[in-house]
Amino acid sequence: MARAPGDRLRVLTCGSVDDGKSTLMGRLLHDLGAVPDDVAAAATGPDGAVDFAALVDGLMAEKAQGITIDVAHRYLSTPRRDFHLIDAPGHEQYTRNMVTGASQADVALVLIDAVRGLTAQTRRHALIAALTRVPTVIFVVTKMDAMAWDRARFDELAEEARAFAAALELPPVQVVPVSGLTGENVTRPADAAWVEPATLLQRLEAASVATAGDGPFRMPVQAVRRDGLARAYVGKVAAGRARAGQALRVQPSGRTATIDAVIGPDGPVEAGEAGLSCSVTLDRAVDVARGDLLVAADAPLEVADQFEIDLVWMGDEPMLPGRVYDLKIATRTVAAQITEIRRRVSVEDLAPLAAKSLELNEIGVCNLSLSAEIAFAPYAESRTLGGFILIDRATLGTVGAGMIRFALRRAHNVHRQALTVDAAARAAAKGQKPTVVWFTGLSGAGKSTIADAVERRLHETGRHTYLIDGDNLRHGLTRDLGFTDADRVENIRRAAEAARLMADAGLIVLVSLISPFASERRMARELMGEGRFVEVFVDVPLDVAETRDVKGLYRKARAGRLANFTGIDSPYERPETPEVHVRADVETVEQAADRIVSRLQDLGRLRS
């Protein structure tokens, strides 16, 4: 009898490099006849011995064109079960692959080399398996043949593995001794009498497949299309089931409607079950867009915009609190900021550590703030509705993977107060349009001097202005910050928030900051809103800036007495399309100021 696709067990092999994953996978695939003849022949030596690691390498080369993510996938079957094997590379730089694989797995086989024992990467992979809620974790002690099946060595490693699993709050785990090279206790019983009779394969055949269960209906909307005269909302059912006549709620908006029909890949179906890709039509027109959730009307999800999360950082550049990233959860994408790193988690002993940023492969518990509310479920309840990725807005690369723990209380208790007098009214009373003019450039480029000249001209024409200067800011609002990348990001965030409030008061605000990172300048632009942000790039060559070194900062940086100095040992990311590009090495201050004021007039920012 054919088995349903949902019965296929997704098995992740993970652990440190050279712990025997390829040999173990090769043994399983070989013994179960899942290897093409040509690949098997290429991995078989003249003496008939099979190099199982080479066999897996051959399979990966065969499938290279079909792999869409950096996790190797193979399939095999036994009379009792179908398997989907996912191999997570053991190298530390590929930790992101482990996160991807673990988020899909029903079972994680965490390998332990019987000779080397538990390594930092073994512990990191076990921690990720726990964070991503892999339902079943099995520690597999490999290369037992190299230890002559020494029971004392196995018991020592099993005790250590179980203690670490208990610290991770995993359910009781199995620890299984094997030899991928000989196949003992993998697909056939071990020769050692002390080994429990169930082989690794038998344990996998008995494992449970994770299911979405029979909970309330949830479906993230992937697309909206026309189905005749009606609109159809397309997505993959994350949980529960949907039938015609069932009342639904659209989240986060809260609007309600009733299902007219559920259409599967081959036409109308009686019910949309968990795991099915389908489309839903409703009895009336409601505002539904990609990223919304359709849920059972009587069991809505929680909606919030601030959370405590677990975060695995996968970016080459460190994670900086305050920097804006794009967050993708299910089919929804919103802007996101890590507002606080509550603690970094030690891979060795799970101890909480203080941290100002997270480096590549580090894991932390953080507070997260979003630009808009989302409907969600804690990751412990739903991988789909509680798991997310963070995307770098400049490179579009995935830099983090997160799991929502819970919404912060402030997300529900703190609300914006509606005000009678708004920004437009305040600006109208002053006869001007609120605007933020953001001056960026190297230290010594002339930003503050030019900004001061621009403010003087605006003041002379009766404009209401305020100049936020970076040096002055550090005597008050940002006096607690240093000059690390993380501190620079926070410095710019505070300056941008202050400028936004002043613009809301109807002022023309001039901000003079080095602001070296393009992502933070983009954040400031988006914070101000459409048309209210004007970027002025005050540009001089580095050698010219150094000749203007009235503060002696470049000399200190060159002498190694001033760390993290922009242009010397900290980068400056040049604006690509500023509204005004001032060549301060060839223009006078007066010429630059006149051109900036003229540009503001052209943009309509000085007309009431």
XYZ file of C-alpha atoms in Angstrom:
608
model
C 0.000 0.000 0.000
C 1.341 3.447 -0.916
C 2.059 5.736 1.994
C 0.862 9.333 2.119
C 3.560 12.000 1.657
C 2.829 13.251 5.149
C 4.092 9.919 6.547
C 7.625 10.625 5.313
C 10.003 11.134 8.240
C 12.384 14.091 7.855
C 15.690 13.074 9.430
C 18.487 15.598 10.012
C 22.072 14.450 10.501
C 24.222 17.030 12.269
C 27.212 17.496 14.516
C 30.838 18.521 14.148
C 32.909 18.130 10.991
C 34.523 14.651 10.632
C 32.164 13.079 13.159
C 31.049 10.566 10.531
C 27.845 12.041 9.049
C 28.682 11.204 5.439
C 29.732 7.671 6.349
C 26.514 7.130 8.321
C 24.316 8.512 5.544
C 26.221 6.516 2.937
C 25.723 3.337 4.939
C 21.962 3.916 5.247
C 21.570 4.726 1.557
C 23.771 1.849 0.438
C 22.210 -0.822 2.632
C 18.679 0.227 1.667
C 19.425 0.216 -2.060
C 18.967 3.966 -2.584
C 22.228 4.442 -4.528
C 22.415 4.368 -8.357
C 24.725 1.654 -9.701
C 27.191 4.084 -11.282
C 27.587 6.051 -8.045
C 28.011 2.842 -6.015
C 30.634 1.541 -8.477
C 32.609 4.795 -8.296
C 32.752 4.546 -4.488
C 33.779 0.872 -4.424
C 37.489 -0.009 -4.298
C 39.263 -2.921 -6.054
C 38.879 -5.019 -2.915
C 35.105 -4.502 -2.937
C 35.139 -2.187 0.077
C 32.775 0.803 -0.141
C 33.944 4.309 0.752
C 30.639 5.532 2.179
C 31.751 9.156 2.491
C 32.804 9.163 -1.177
C 29.465 7.569 -2.017
C 27.621 10.518 -0.456
C 29.941 12.957 -2.264
C 28.962 11.256 -5.515
C 25.282 11.542 -4.697
C 25.651 15.216 -3.888
C 27.428 15.871 -7.178
C 24.619 14.002 -8.951
C 21.981 16.177 -7.288
C 23.893 19.485 -7.260
C 21.749 21.088 -9.935
C 18.566 20.264 -8.052
C 19.525 21.538 -4.597
C 17.832 24.860 -3.889
C 19.125 25.413 -0.358
C 22.518 24.663 1.141
C 21.365 21.488 2.838
C 21.831 18.157 1.070
C 18.614 16.181 0.625
C 18.214 12.434 -0.139
C 15.253 10.084 0.036
C 15.030 6.393 0.929
C 12.386 3.844 1.856
C 11.999 0.682 3.909
C 8.992 -1.627 3.926
C 7.780 0.271 6.997
C 8.587 3.918 6.217
C 9.705 6.609 3.775
C 12.563 8.889 4.825
C 13.772 12.340 3.788
C 17.422 12.698 4.827
C 18.791 16.209 5.433
C 22.546 16.567 5.933
C 23.704 19.696 7.796
C 27.404 20.430 7.174
C 29.541 20.235 10.292
C 31.729 23.250 9.545
C 31.024 26.206 11.825
C 30.638 28.633 8.903
C 27.648 26.605 7.701
C 25.632 26.931 10.892
C 22.872 28.604 8.832
C 22.425 25.268 7.028
C 21.877 23.571 10.363
C 19.158 26.074 11.247
C 17.449 25.530 7.886
C 17.523 21.765 8.236
C 16.480 21.695 11.887
C 13.462 23.907 11.211
C 12.147 21.199 8.861
C 13.126 18.033 10.727
C 11.075 15.483 12.631
C 14.205 13.808 14.015
C 17.700 15.211 14.607
C 20.581 12.738 14.735
C 23.275 14.621 16.655
C 26.511 12.749 16.005
C 29.265 12.362 18.600
C 32.673 11.032 17.578
C 33.497 8.240 20.044
C 37.164 9.258 19.934
C 36.854 13.056 20.200
C 33.696 13.313 22.276
C 31.313 16.284 22.401
C 32.824 19.306 20.645
C 31.637 22.931 20.688
C 29.940 22.358 17.327
C 28.199 19.227 18.674
C 26.775 21.343 21.474
C 25.869 24.201 19.115
C 23.925 21.829 16.852
C 22.161 20.268 19.835
C 21.255 23.748 21.084
C 19.859 24.701 17.674
C 17.861 21.463 17.548
C 16.372 22.419 20.922
C 15.645 26.033 19.890
C 13.977 24.927 16.643
C 11.883 22.377 18.550
C 12.887 19.278 16.632
C 10.385 16.775 18.089
C 12.869 13.905 18.516
C 16.593 14.270 19.201
C 18.824 11.186 19.131
C 22.498 11.379 20.042
C 24.431 8.930 17.859
C 27.887 7.911 19.077
C 29.792 7.084 15.889
C 33.076 5.259 15.181
C 32.532 2.781 17.993
C 34.643 0.321 15.972
C 37.622 2.679 16.494
C 37.099 2.262 20.263
C 36.669 -1.544 19.993
C 33.081 -1.053 21.172
C 34.285 -0.014 24.626
C 31.194 0.148 26.811
C 32.811 2.414 29.417
C 33.609 5.023 26.749
C 30.050 4.881 25.430
C 28.563 5.211 28.939
C 30.787 8.239 29.587
C 29.645 9.990 26.399
C 26.002 8.980 26.931
C 26.002 10.505 30.415
C 27.520 13.745 29.082
C 25.022 13.909 26.214
C 22.036 13.310 28.484
C 23.233 15.975 30.948
C 23.541 18.528 28.132
C 20.113 17.540 26.784
C 18.603 18.009 30.241
C 20.159 21.489 30.452
C 18.513 22.235 27.087
C 15.205 21.054 28.584
C 14.849 18.443 25.866
C 12.558 15.467 26.502
C 14.479 12.317 27.499
C 16.805 11.526 24.605
C 18.070 8.267 23.166
C 21.823 7.709 22.870
C 22.774 5.077 20.309
C 26.229 3.560 19.594
C 26.969 2.806 15.917
C 29.679 2.164 13.357
C 28.875 3.628 9.986
C 31.933 1.913 8.530
C 30.841 -1.639 9.464
C 27.093 -0.962 9.604
C 26.836 -2.314 13.157
C 23.754 -1.018 14.944
C 22.885 1.117 11.900
C 21.009 -1.324 9.682
C 22.076 -4.561 11.401
C 22.573 -5.502 15.079
C 25.902 -4.801 16.713
C 28.163 -7.716 17.566
C 28.798 -6.365 21.082
C 26.464 -8.116 23.520
C 25.926 -5.048 25.722
C 24.283 -2.968 22.954
C 20.480 -2.648 23.156
C 18.861 -4.700 20.393
C 17.078 -1.894 18.481
C 19.211 -0.593 15.584
C 19.280 3.060 14.561
C 17.131 2.247 11.530
C 14.543 0.495 13.685
C 14.405 3.520 15.998
C 13.826 5.802 13.013
C 11.091 3.544 11.691
C 9.336 3.865 15.050
C 9.688 7.657 15.314
C 6.694 9.974 14.977
C 6.137 12.489 12.204
C 5.487 16.027 13.398
C 2.018 17.227 12.394
C 0.139 20.478 12.657
C -2.549 18.608 14.584
C -6.252 19.337 14.785
C -6.001 22.823 16.223
C -7.775 25.913 14.883
C -7.417 26.794 11.202
C -4.469 29.003 10.200
C -3.352 29.872 6.656
C -0.828 32.559 5.662
C -1.953 34.260 2.449
C 0.641 33.798 -0.284
C -1.233 35.519 -3.107
C -4.597 36.965 -4.119
C -6.048 36.004 -7.527
C -9.313 36.073 -9.391
C -11.420 32.892 -9.484
C -14.227 33.870 -11.834
C -15.965 36.867 -10.303
C -14.662 36.117 -6.806
C -11.291 36.714 -5.249
C -9.389 33.620 -4.162
C -6.825 33.724 -1.377
C -3.963 31.307 -1.990
C -1.740 29.744 0.641
C -0.568 26.610 2.413
C -2.600 25.549 5.426
C -0.365 25.795 8.494
C -2.765 24.200 10.980
C -6.299 22.889 11.336
C -8.765 22.575 8.462
C -11.171 24.802 6.574
C -14.567 23.945 5.065
C -17.269 25.842 3.214
C -19.541 27.696 5.636
C -16.799 28.170 8.222
C -16.338 31.659 9.689
C -12.856 33.145 9.222
C -11.053 36.160 10.577
C -8.430 38.141 8.652
C -5.438 39.068 10.791
C -4.049 41.458 11.789
C -7.035 43.585 10.604
C -9.656 41.504 12.446
C -12.247 41.563 9.623
C -14.511 38.503 9.341
C -16.142 36.561 6.499
C -17.404 33.060 5.703
C -15.786 30.488 3.397
C -17.630 29.944 0.125
C -15.354 27.225 -1.229
C -11.962 25.571 -0.771
C -10.084 24.697 -3.969
C -7.154 22.302 -3.952
C -4.564 21.713 -6.707
C -7.026 19.523 -8.651
C -10.266 21.384 -7.974
C -12.748 21.887 -5.111
C -12.102 19.854 -1.952
C -14.251 19.132 1.070
C -11.655 20.507 3.490
C -8.331 22.320 3.401
C -6.116 20.213 5.661
C -2.810 21.150 7.297
C -0.031 20.929 4.715
C -2.342 21.399 1.718
C -1.728 24.247 -0.727
C -5.136 25.585 -1.651
C -7.181 28.695 -2.310
C -10.157 29.967 -0.338
C -13.046 32.105 -1.610
C -15.194 34.125 0.788
C -18.855 35.093 0.856
C -18.114 38.806 0.647
C -15.361 41.191 -0.353
C -12.901 41.944 2.434
C -9.489 43.570 2.380
C -6.997 40.695 2.275
C -3.402 40.966 1.029
C -0.278 38.832 0.829
C 1.139 38.451 4.323
C -2.241 38.437 6.066
C -3.453 35.353 7.929
C -6.801 33.616 7.550
C -7.723 32.023 10.884
C -10.732 30.463 12.558
C -12.980 33.360 13.583
C -13.538 31.977 17.078
C -9.822 31.295 17.725
C -7.821 34.324 16.601
C -4.075 34.585 17.042
C -2.366 37.136 19.268
C -1.277 40.342 17.500
C 1.762 42.363 18.601
C 4.798 44.303 17.386
C 7.340 43.644 20.189
C 8.667 40.270 21.264
C 11.225 38.320 23.222
C 12.968 35.966 20.813
C 15.722 33.390 20.454
C 18.090 34.458 17.677
C 20.793 32.574 15.793
C 23.020 35.103 14.027
C 24.222 33.938 10.607
C 25.620 37.135 9.105
C 29.314 37.731 8.432
C 28.881 41.235 9.830
C 27.819 41.430 13.500
C 24.216 42.005 14.518
C 23.877 45.558 15.825
C 20.939 46.554 18.058
C 19.036 49.448 16.516
C 19.939 48.550 12.926
C 16.916 47.978 10.694
C 16.542 44.588 9.030
C 13.676 43.071 7.065
C 11.861 40.307 8.947
C 10.051 37.566 7.024
C 7.579 35.414 8.950
C 5.364 33.057 6.943
C 4.367 35.265 3.976
C 4.673 38.624 5.774
C 7.682 40.976 5.553
C 8.102 43.957 7.901
C 10.962 46.166 9.068
C 12.517 45.036 12.350
C 15.071 46.138 14.924
C 16.735 44.255 17.748
C 16.229 46.702 20.602
C 18.128 44.790 23.273
C 20.341 41.733 23.632
C 19.157 40.331 26.917
C 21.905 37.701 26.946
C 24.187 35.711 24.696
C 24.098 31.965 25.277
C 27.376 30.111 25.857
C 27.516 27.064 23.606
C 29.777 25.225 26.050
C 27.660 25.378 29.191
C 24.559 27.439 28.228
C 25.590 30.176 30.677
C 24.054 33.629 30.016
C 26.660 36.174 28.880
C 26.451 39.945 28.477
C 26.782 41.178 24.878
C 26.418 44.394 22.876
C 26.248 42.558 19.554
C 26.071 39.028 18.174
C 28.820 37.672 15.936
C 28.591 34.938 13.297
C 27.040 31.716 14.707
C 26.364 33.222 18.119
C 22.999 32.636 19.787
C 21.164 35.107 21.964
C 17.912 35.980 23.670
C 16.820 39.404 22.423
C 13.993 41.916 22.357
C 12.594 42.610 18.897
C 10.543 45.566 17.668
C 8.619 45.614 14.368
C 7.382 48.490 12.227
C 3.867 47.002 12.183
C 1.820 44.517 14.167
C 1.730 40.902 13.066
C -0.425 37.940 13.987
C 1.749 35.159 15.396
C 1.975 32.042 17.516
C 4.909 31.312 19.848
C 7.438 29.078 18.111
C 6.766 26.380 20.710
C 3.242 26.161 19.272
C 3.922 26.707 15.558
C 7.148 26.643 13.587
C 5.407 28.369 10.686
C 3.809 31.210 12.641
C 6.539 31.672 15.238
C 9.730 31.273 13.203
C 11.256 34.022 11.084
C 14.380 35.116 9.257
C 16.145 38.486 9.258
C 17.328 39.876 5.924
C 20.045 42.482 5.396
C 18.398 45.336 3.507
C 21.542 46.195 1.533
C 22.690 42.733 0.430
C 19.299 40.956 0.663
C 21.120 38.058 2.329
C 19.648 36.093 5.234
C 21.588 37.096 8.348
C 19.528 35.690 11.209
C 16.987 33.065 12.143
C 14.671 33.641 15.068
C 12.024 31.968 17.150
C 9.349 34.016 18.939
C 9.067 33.248 22.643
C 6.248 35.638 23.539
C 4.964 39.156 22.949
C 6.353 41.759 25.333
C 3.794 43.202 27.695
C 4.546 46.719 26.430
C 3.320 45.655 22.975
C -0.213 45.487 24.406
C -0.023 48.197 27.074
C 1.668 51.033 25.197
C -0.400 52.752 22.486
C -0.025 55.932 20.467
C -2.128 58.787 21.794
C -4.262 60.536 19.176
C -3.501 64.279 19.153
C -5.753 67.073 17.916
C -2.901 69.256 16.653
C -0.757 67.299 14.220
C 2.506 67.944 12.385
C 0.765 69.571 9.424
C -1.087 72.010 11.696
C 2.066 72.948 13.557
C 3.955 73.489 10.306
C 1.119 75.552 8.836
C 1.248 77.874 11.856
C 4.888 78.489 11.014
C 4.263 78.878 7.286
C 6.672 76.096 6.295
C 6.919 72.381 5.610
C 8.595 70.178 8.250
C 11.817 68.784 6.832
C 14.913 66.978 8.062
C 18.122 67.944 6.244
C 20.679 65.244 7.028
C 24.351 66.171 6.568
C 26.695 63.176 6.276
C 30.413 62.889 5.539
C 33.819 62.240 7.040
C 35.065 64.001 10.152
C 36.561 67.284 8.992
C 34.547 67.426 5.777
C 32.775 70.603 6.873
C 29.316 69.264 7.736
C 28.731 71.374 10.842
C 30.107 74.536 9.253
C 27.907 74.186 6.178
C 24.855 73.169 8.244
C 25.351 76.252 10.421
C 25.500 78.459 7.315
C 22.305 76.882 5.948
C 20.480 77.409 9.243
C 21.626 81.042 9.339
C 20.177 81.657 5.854
C 16.890 79.960 6.754
C 16.635 81.899 10.004
C 17.212 85.168 8.153
C 14.173 84.402 5.954
C 11.955 83.722 9.000
C 12.110 79.932 8.961
C 11.798 78.007 12.220
C 14.808 75.682 12.487
C 16.945 73.619 14.822
C 20.440 72.203 14.262
C 21.337 68.852 15.840
C 25.116 68.578 15.805
C 26.810 65.241 16.486
C 29.370 66.624 18.908
C 26.745 68.564 20.867
C 24.492 65.496 20.964
C 27.229 63.492 22.689
C 27.251 65.981 25.570
C 23.670 65.042 26.443
C 21.310 62.613 24.701
C 24.074 60.209 23.632
C 26.761 60.887 26.236
C 26.597 57.251 27.373
C 27.622 55.922 23.949
C 31.095 55.135 22.624
C 32.264 54.703 19.048
C 31.876 50.986 18.363
C 29.677 50.062 15.417
C 26.867 49.153 17.815
C 27.185 52.515 19.610
C 27.226 54.409 16.295
C 24.005 52.698 15.232
C 22.332 53.645 18.518
C 23.700 57.201 18.282
C 22.104 57.649 14.857
C 18.844 56.053 15.991
C 18.511 58.502 18.878
C 19.400 61.459 16.656
C 16.837 60.350 14.080
C 14.108 59.955 16.709
C 14.885 63.429 18.098
C 14.818 64.901 14.578
C 11.467 63.224 13.877
C 9.918 64.752 16.995
C 11.214 68.188 16.035
C 9.893 67.781 12.499
C 6.527 66.834 14.001
C 6.703 70.158 15.824
C 6.797 71.794 12.388
C 10.497 72.666 12.354
C 13.093 72.446 9.625
C 15.686 70.261 11.355
C 19.314 70.126 10.280
C 21.259 67.068 11.474
C 25.050 67.006 11.197
C 26.448 63.540 11.875
C 29.150 61.416 10.258
C 26.484 58.669 10.111
C 28.839 56.277 8.292
C 26.410 53.403 7.599
C 23.990 53.461 4.667
C 21.491 51.271 6.539
C 21.084 53.807 9.364
C 20.707 56.734 6.954
C 18.017 54.722 5.195
C 16.372 54.075 8.562
C 16.340 57.822 9.265
C 14.811 58.548 5.844
C 12.041 55.988 6.359
C 11.377 57.241 9.874
C 10.694 60.781 8.625
C 8.201 59.710 5.976
C 7.754 60.505 2.310
C 9.328 63.774 1.157
C 10.450 64.991 4.600
C 14.083 63.813 4.389
C 16.820 65.525 2.373
C 20.271 63.933 2.402
C 23.297 66.169 1.911
C 26.598 64.380 1.246
C 29.485 66.670 2.249
C 32.260 65.032 0.259
C 36.017 65.555 0.543
C 38.940 63.195 -0.129
C 40.342 61.589 3.023
C 43.652 63.439 2.710
C 41.818 66.774 2.606
C 39.796 65.844 5.693
C 43.033 64.995 7.472
C 44.580 68.379 6.641
C 41.558 70.001 8.319
C 42.137 67.955 11.475
C 41.595 70.814 13.923
C 40.612 68.360 16.675
C 43.667 66.142 16.142
C 41.462 63.065 15.773
C 43.049 61.688 12.603
C 46.530 61.998 14.142
C 45.381 60.029 17.170
C 43.743 57.376 14.960
C 46.861 57.045 12.780
C 48.941 56.654 15.937
C 46.668 53.895 17.209
C 45.407 55.955 20.146
C 41.825 56.284 18.850
C 39.992 53.115 17.837
C 36.999 52.778 15.502
C 37.643 56.083 13.739
C 35.691 56.518 10.517
C 37.891 56.529 7.437
C 40.861 54.952 9.225
C 39.869 51.692 10.910
C 36.075 51.977 10.594
C 34.359 52.204 7.185
C 32.399 55.074 5.684
C 29.696 53.988 3.228
C 29.255 56.774 0.678
C 25.691 57.805 -0.207
C 24.738 56.678 -3.702
C 21.893 59.076 -4.496
C 21.869 62.025 -2.066
C 19.554 64.933 -2.830
C 22.590 67.243 -2.639
C 26.222 66.270 -3.248
C 28.566 68.957 -1.956
C 32.204 68.850 -3.055
C 33.517 70.662 -0.015
C 37.100 70.618 -1.297
C 36.192 72.818 -4.292
C 33.081 74.724 -3.105
C 33.143 77.458 -0.494
C 30.878 77.254 2.537
C 28.743 80.075 1.105
C 28.396 78.378 -2.280
C 27.435 75.072 -0.665
C 24.892 76.735 1.644
C 23.312 78.656 -1.230
C 23.031 75.479 -3.314
C 21.421 73.518 -0.462
C 18.856 76.269 0.210
C 18.130 76.442 -3.520
C 17.619 72.674 -3.597
C 15.191 72.870 -0.667
C 13.241 75.496 -2.620
C 13.202 73.276 -5.729
C 11.888 70.374 -3.635
C 9.088 72.573 -2.333
C 10.227 72.307 1.278
C 10.380 76.073 1.889
C 6.901 76.881 0.585
C 4.059 76.953 3.062
